[in-house]
GROMACS .gro file of C-alpha atoms in nm:
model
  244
    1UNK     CA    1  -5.930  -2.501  -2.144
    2UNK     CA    2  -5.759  -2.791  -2.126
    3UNK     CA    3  -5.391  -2.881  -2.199
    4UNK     CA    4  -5.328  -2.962  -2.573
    5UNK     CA    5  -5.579  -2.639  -2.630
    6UNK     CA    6  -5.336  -2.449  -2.463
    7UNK     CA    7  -5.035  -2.539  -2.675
    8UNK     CA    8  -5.273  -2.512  -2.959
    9UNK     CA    9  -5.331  -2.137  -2.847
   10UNK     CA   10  -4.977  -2.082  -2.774
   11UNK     CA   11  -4.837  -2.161  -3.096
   12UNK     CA   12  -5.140  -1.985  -3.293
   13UNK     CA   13  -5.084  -1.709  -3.099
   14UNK     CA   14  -4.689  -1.710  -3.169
   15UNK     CA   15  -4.669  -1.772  -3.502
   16UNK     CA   16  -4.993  -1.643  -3.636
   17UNK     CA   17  -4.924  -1.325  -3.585
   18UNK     CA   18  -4.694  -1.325  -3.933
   19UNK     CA   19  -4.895  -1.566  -4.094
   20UNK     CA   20  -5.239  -1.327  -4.118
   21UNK     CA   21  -5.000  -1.016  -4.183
   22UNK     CA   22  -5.019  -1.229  -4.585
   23UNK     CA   23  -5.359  -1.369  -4.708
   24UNK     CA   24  -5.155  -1.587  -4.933
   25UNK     CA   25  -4.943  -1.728  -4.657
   26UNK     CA   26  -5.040  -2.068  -4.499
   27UNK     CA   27  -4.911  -2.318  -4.247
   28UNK     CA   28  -4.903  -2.619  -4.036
   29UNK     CA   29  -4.738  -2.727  -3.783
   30UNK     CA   30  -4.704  -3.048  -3.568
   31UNK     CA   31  -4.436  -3.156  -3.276
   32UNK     CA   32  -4.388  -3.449  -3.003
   33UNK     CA   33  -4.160  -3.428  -2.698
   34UNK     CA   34  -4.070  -3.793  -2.723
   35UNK     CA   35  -3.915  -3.742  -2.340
   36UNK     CA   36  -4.298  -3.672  -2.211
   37UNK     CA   37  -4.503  -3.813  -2.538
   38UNK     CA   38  -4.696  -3.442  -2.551
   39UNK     CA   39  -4.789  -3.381  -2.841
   40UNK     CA   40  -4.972  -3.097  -3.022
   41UNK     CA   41  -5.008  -2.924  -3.359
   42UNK     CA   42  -5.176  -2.639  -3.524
   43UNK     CA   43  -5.263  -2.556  -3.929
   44UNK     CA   44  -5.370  -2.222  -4.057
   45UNK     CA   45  -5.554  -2.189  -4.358
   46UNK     CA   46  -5.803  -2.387  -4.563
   47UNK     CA   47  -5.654  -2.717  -4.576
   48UNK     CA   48  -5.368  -2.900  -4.378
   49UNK     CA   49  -5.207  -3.069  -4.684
   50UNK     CA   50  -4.956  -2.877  -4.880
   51UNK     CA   51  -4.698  -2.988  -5.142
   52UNK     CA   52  -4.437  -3.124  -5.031
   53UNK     CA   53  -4.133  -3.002  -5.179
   54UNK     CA   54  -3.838  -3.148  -5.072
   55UNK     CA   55  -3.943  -3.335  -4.727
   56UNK     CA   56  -4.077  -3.605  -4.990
   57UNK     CA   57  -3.720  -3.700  -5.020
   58UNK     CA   58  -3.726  -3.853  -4.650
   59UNK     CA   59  -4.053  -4.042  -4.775
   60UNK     CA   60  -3.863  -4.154  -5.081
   61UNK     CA   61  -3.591  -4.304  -4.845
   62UNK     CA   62  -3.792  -4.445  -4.567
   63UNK     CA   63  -4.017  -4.651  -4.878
   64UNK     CA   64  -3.649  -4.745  -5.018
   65UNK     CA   65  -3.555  -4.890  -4.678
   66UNK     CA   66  -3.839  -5.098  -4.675
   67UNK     CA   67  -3.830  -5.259  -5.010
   68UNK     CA   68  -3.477  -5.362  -4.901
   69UNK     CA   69  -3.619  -5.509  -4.613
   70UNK     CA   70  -3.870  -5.679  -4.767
   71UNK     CA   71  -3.646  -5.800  -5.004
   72UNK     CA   72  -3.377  -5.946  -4.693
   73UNK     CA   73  -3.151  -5.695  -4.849
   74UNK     CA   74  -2.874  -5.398  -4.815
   75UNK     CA   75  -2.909  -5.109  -5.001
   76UNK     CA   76  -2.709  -5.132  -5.289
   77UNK     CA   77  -2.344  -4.928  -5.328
   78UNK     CA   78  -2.515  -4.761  -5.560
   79UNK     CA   79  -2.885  -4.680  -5.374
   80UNK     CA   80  -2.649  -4.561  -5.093
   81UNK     CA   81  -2.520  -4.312  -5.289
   82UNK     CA   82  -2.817  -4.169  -5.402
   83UNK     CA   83  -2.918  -4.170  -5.127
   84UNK     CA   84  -2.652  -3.970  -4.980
   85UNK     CA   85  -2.700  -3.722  -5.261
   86UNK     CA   86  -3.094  -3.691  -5.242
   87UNK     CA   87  -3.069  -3.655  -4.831
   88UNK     CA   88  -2.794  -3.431  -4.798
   89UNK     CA   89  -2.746  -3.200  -5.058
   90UNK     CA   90  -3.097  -3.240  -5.211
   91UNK     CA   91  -3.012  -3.359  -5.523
   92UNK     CA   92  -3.307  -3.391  -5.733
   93UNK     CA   93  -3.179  -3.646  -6.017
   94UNK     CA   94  -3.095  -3.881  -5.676
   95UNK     CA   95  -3.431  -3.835  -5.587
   96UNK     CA   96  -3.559  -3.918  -5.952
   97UNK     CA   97  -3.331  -4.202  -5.959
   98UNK     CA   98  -3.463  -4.361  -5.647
   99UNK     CA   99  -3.877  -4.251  -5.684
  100UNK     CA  100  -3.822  -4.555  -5.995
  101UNK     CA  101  -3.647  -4.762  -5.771
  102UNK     CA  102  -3.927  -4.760  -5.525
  103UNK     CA  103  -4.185  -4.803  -5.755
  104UNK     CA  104  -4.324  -4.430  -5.798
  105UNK     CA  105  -4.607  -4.275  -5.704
  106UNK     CA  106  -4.853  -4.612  -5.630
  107UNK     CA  107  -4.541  -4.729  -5.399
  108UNK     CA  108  -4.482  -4.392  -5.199
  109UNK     CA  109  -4.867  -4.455  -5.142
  110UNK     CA  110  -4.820  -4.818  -4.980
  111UNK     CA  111  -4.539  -4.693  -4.820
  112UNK     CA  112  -4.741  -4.435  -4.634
  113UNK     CA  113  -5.010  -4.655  -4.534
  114UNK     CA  114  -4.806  -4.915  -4.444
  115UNK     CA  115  -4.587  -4.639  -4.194
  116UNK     CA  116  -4.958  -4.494  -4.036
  117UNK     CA  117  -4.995  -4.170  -4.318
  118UNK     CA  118  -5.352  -4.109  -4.359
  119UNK     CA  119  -5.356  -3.756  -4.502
  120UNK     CA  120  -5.026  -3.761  -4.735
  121UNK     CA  121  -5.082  -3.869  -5.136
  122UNK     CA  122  -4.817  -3.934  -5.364
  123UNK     CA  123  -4.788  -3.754  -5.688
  124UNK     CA  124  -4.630  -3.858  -6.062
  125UNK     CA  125  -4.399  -3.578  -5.963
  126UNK     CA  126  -4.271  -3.642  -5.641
  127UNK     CA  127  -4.248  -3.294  -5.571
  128UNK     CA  128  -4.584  -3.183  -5.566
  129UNK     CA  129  -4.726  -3.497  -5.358
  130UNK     CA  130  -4.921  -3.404  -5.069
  131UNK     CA  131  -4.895  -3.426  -4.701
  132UNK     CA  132  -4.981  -3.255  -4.369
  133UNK     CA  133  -4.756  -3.160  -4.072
  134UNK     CA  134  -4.921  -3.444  -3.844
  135UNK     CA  135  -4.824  -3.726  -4.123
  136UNK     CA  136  -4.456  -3.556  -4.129
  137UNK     CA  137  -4.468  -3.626  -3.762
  138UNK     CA  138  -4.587  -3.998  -3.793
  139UNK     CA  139  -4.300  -4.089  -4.013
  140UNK     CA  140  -4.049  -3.895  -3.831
  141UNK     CA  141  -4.142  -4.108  -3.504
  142UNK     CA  142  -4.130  -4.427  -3.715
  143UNK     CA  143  -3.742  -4.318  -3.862
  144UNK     CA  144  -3.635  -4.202  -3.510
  145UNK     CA  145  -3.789  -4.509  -3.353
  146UNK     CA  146  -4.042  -4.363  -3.137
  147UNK     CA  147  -4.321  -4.641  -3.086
  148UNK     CA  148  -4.361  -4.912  -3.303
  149UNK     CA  149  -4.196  -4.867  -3.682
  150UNK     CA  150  -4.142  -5.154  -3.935
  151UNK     CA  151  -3.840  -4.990  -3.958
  152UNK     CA  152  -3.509  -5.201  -3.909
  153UNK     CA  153  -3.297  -5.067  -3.646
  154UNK     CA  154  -3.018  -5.110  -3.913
  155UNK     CA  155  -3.220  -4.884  -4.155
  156UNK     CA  156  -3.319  -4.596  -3.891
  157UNK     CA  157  -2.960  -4.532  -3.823
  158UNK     CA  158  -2.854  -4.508  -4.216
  159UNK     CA  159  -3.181  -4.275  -4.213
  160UNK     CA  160  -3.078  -4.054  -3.942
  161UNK     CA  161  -2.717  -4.083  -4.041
  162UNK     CA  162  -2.812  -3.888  -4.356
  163UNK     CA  163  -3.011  -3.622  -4.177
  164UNK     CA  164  -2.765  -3.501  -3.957
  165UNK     CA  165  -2.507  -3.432  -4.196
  166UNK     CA  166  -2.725  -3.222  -4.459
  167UNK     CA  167  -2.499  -2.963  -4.604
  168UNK     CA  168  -2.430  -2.634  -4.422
  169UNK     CA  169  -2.653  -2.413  -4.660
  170UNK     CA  170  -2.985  -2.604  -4.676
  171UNK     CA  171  -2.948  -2.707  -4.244
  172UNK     CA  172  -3.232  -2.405  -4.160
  173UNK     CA  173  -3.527  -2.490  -4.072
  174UNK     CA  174  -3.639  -2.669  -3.761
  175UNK     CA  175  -3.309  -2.653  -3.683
  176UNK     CA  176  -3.377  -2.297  -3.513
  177UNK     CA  177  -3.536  -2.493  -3.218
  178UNK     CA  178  -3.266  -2.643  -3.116
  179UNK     CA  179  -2.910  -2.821  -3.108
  180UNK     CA  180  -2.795  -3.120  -3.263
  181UNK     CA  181  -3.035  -3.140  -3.536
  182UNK     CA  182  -3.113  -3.427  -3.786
  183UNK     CA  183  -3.345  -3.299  -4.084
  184UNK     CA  184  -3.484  -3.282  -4.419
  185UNK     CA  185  -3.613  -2.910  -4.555
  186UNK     CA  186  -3.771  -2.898  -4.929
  187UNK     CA  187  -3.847  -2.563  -5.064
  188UNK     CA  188  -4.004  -2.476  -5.421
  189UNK     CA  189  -4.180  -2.197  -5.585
  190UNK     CA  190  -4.517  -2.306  -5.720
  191UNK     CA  191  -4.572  -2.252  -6.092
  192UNK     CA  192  -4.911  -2.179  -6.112
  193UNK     CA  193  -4.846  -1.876  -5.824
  194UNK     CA  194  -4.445  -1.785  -5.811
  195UNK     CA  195  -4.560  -1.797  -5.433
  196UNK     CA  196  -4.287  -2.067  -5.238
  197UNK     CA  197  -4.353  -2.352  -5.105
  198UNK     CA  198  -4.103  -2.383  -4.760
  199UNK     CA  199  -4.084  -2.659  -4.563
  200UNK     CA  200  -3.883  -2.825  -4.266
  201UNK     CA  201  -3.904  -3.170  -4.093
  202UNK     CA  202  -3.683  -3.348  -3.813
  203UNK     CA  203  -3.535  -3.385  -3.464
  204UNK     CA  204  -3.365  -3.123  -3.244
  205UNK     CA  205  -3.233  -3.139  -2.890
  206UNK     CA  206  -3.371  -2.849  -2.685
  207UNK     CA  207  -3.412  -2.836  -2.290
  208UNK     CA  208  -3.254  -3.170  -2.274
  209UNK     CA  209  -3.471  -3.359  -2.459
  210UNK     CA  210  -3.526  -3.441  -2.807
  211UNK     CA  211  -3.795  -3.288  -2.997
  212UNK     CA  212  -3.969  -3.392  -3.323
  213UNK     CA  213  -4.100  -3.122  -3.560
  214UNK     CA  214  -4.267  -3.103  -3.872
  215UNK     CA  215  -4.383  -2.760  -4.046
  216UNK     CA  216  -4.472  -2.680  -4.405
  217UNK     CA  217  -4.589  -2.379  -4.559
  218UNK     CA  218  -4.707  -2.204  -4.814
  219UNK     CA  219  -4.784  -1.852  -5.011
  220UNK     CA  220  -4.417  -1.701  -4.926
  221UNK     CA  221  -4.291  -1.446  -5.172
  222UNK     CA  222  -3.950  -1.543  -5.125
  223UNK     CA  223  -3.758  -1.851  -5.025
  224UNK     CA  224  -3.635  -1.621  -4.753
  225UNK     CA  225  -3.977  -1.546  -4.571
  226UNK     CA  226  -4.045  -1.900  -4.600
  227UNK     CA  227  -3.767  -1.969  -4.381
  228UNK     CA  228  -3.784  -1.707  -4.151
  229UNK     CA  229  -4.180  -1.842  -4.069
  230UNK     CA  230  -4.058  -2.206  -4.090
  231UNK     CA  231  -3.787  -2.113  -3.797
  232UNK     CA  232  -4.018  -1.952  -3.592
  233UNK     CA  233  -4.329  -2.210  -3.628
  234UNK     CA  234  -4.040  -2.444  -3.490
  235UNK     CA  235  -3.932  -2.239  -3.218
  236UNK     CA  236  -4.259  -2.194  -3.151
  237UNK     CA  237  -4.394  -2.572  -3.168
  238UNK     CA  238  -4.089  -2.653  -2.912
  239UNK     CA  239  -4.160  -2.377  -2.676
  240UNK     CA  240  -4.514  -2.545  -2.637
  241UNK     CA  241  -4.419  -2.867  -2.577
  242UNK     CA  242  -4.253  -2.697  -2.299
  243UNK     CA  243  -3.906  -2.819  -2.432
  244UNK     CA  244  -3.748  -2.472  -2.455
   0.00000   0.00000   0.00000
């Protein structure tokens, strides 16, 4: 067996455990060591994409940062602020508010091709777009500058600036891997289902080195078990990265 198979294994083994104990419930999961480069990742169920909730929101910023660029540009007083709201206390109207700015769905699209997304599609309602643990990661490394990113300098700190002061309530997550975390969660309950969607994207510190991890899921009863298997996917991904 070789090496990636075994952190495949070991975070199957850890976290799959609660995932079968719920047909509904499914999962993916994706994380880098940027001290090492190891990287691995793991999905359980029919499919690797899942809505996105939420973790669109970093999407919606990242493709907002690059118009600017584009356009040899600053944010505007007022894109900051939305900003601000949409990253740190979720707000949703931010987020609405900025998905025009951008351009909408057709823009997120460019934005993810243009940032090395392959699996992740944009939807009229931001919300339920599309995207896969493994594209989360992609976009993470270009916003925390890990390889090459057409990312500004400039704009990566006013990105990660937001994520590490998310309010105290909605700073679960990926979080439970380690210290110092910078994130984006999203979290929803699907109409068609009442089952919740629960996802958690971003950087921790853990063993001395900083981690990026992406998981979504999907099929929770409650907001609350969607957490709980979130936190544990992510303690899991880190412990196989051997960062823990």
């Amino acid at each position: 067996m070789d090496a990636r198979r075994e952190h495949l294994t070991d975070i199957a083994g850890i976290v799959g455990i609660v995932a079968t104990a719920d047909e509904n419930v499914t999962y993916g999961v994706a994380v880098r060591d940027t001290a090492t480069g190891r990287t691995t990742a793991h999905h359980h169920g029919p499919t690797p994409a899942h809505p996105s909730a939420s973790v669109v929101k970093l999407g919606i910023l990242v493709a907002l940062l690059l118009r600017c660029q584009d356009a040899g540009r600053e944010p505007t007083a007022e894109e900051r602020v939305s900003a601000a709201q949409m990253m740190e206390r979720s707000d949703n109207d931010a987020a609405t508010a900025l998905w025009h700015v951008i351009g909408g769905a057709d823009a997120m699209d460019a934005a993810h091709r243009r940032l090395g997304l392959r699996e992740s599609a944009a939807a009229p309602e931001w919300g339920l777009s599309r995207t896969t643990a493994t594209d989360q990661l992609t976009l993470l490394a270009a916003v925390f500058g890990e390889g090459a990113t057409p990312l500004s300098e400039r704009s990566r700190a006013f990105a990660v600036d937001l994520m590490t002061h998310v309010v105290a309530d909605q700073a679960w997550g990926v979080s439970a891997a380690g210290s110092a975390p910078a994130l984006k969660n999203g979290w929803m309950p699907l109409s068609a289902t009442g089952l919740w969607v629960v996802n958690s994207v971003g950087r921790v510190t853990a063993g001395g080195r900083d981690v990026l991890v992406a998981v979504l899921s999907g099929g929770h009863p409650t907001k609350d078990a969607g957490i709980a298997l979130v936190e544990r996917a992510a303690r899991a991904a880190v412990s196989a990265v051997g960062a823990r």
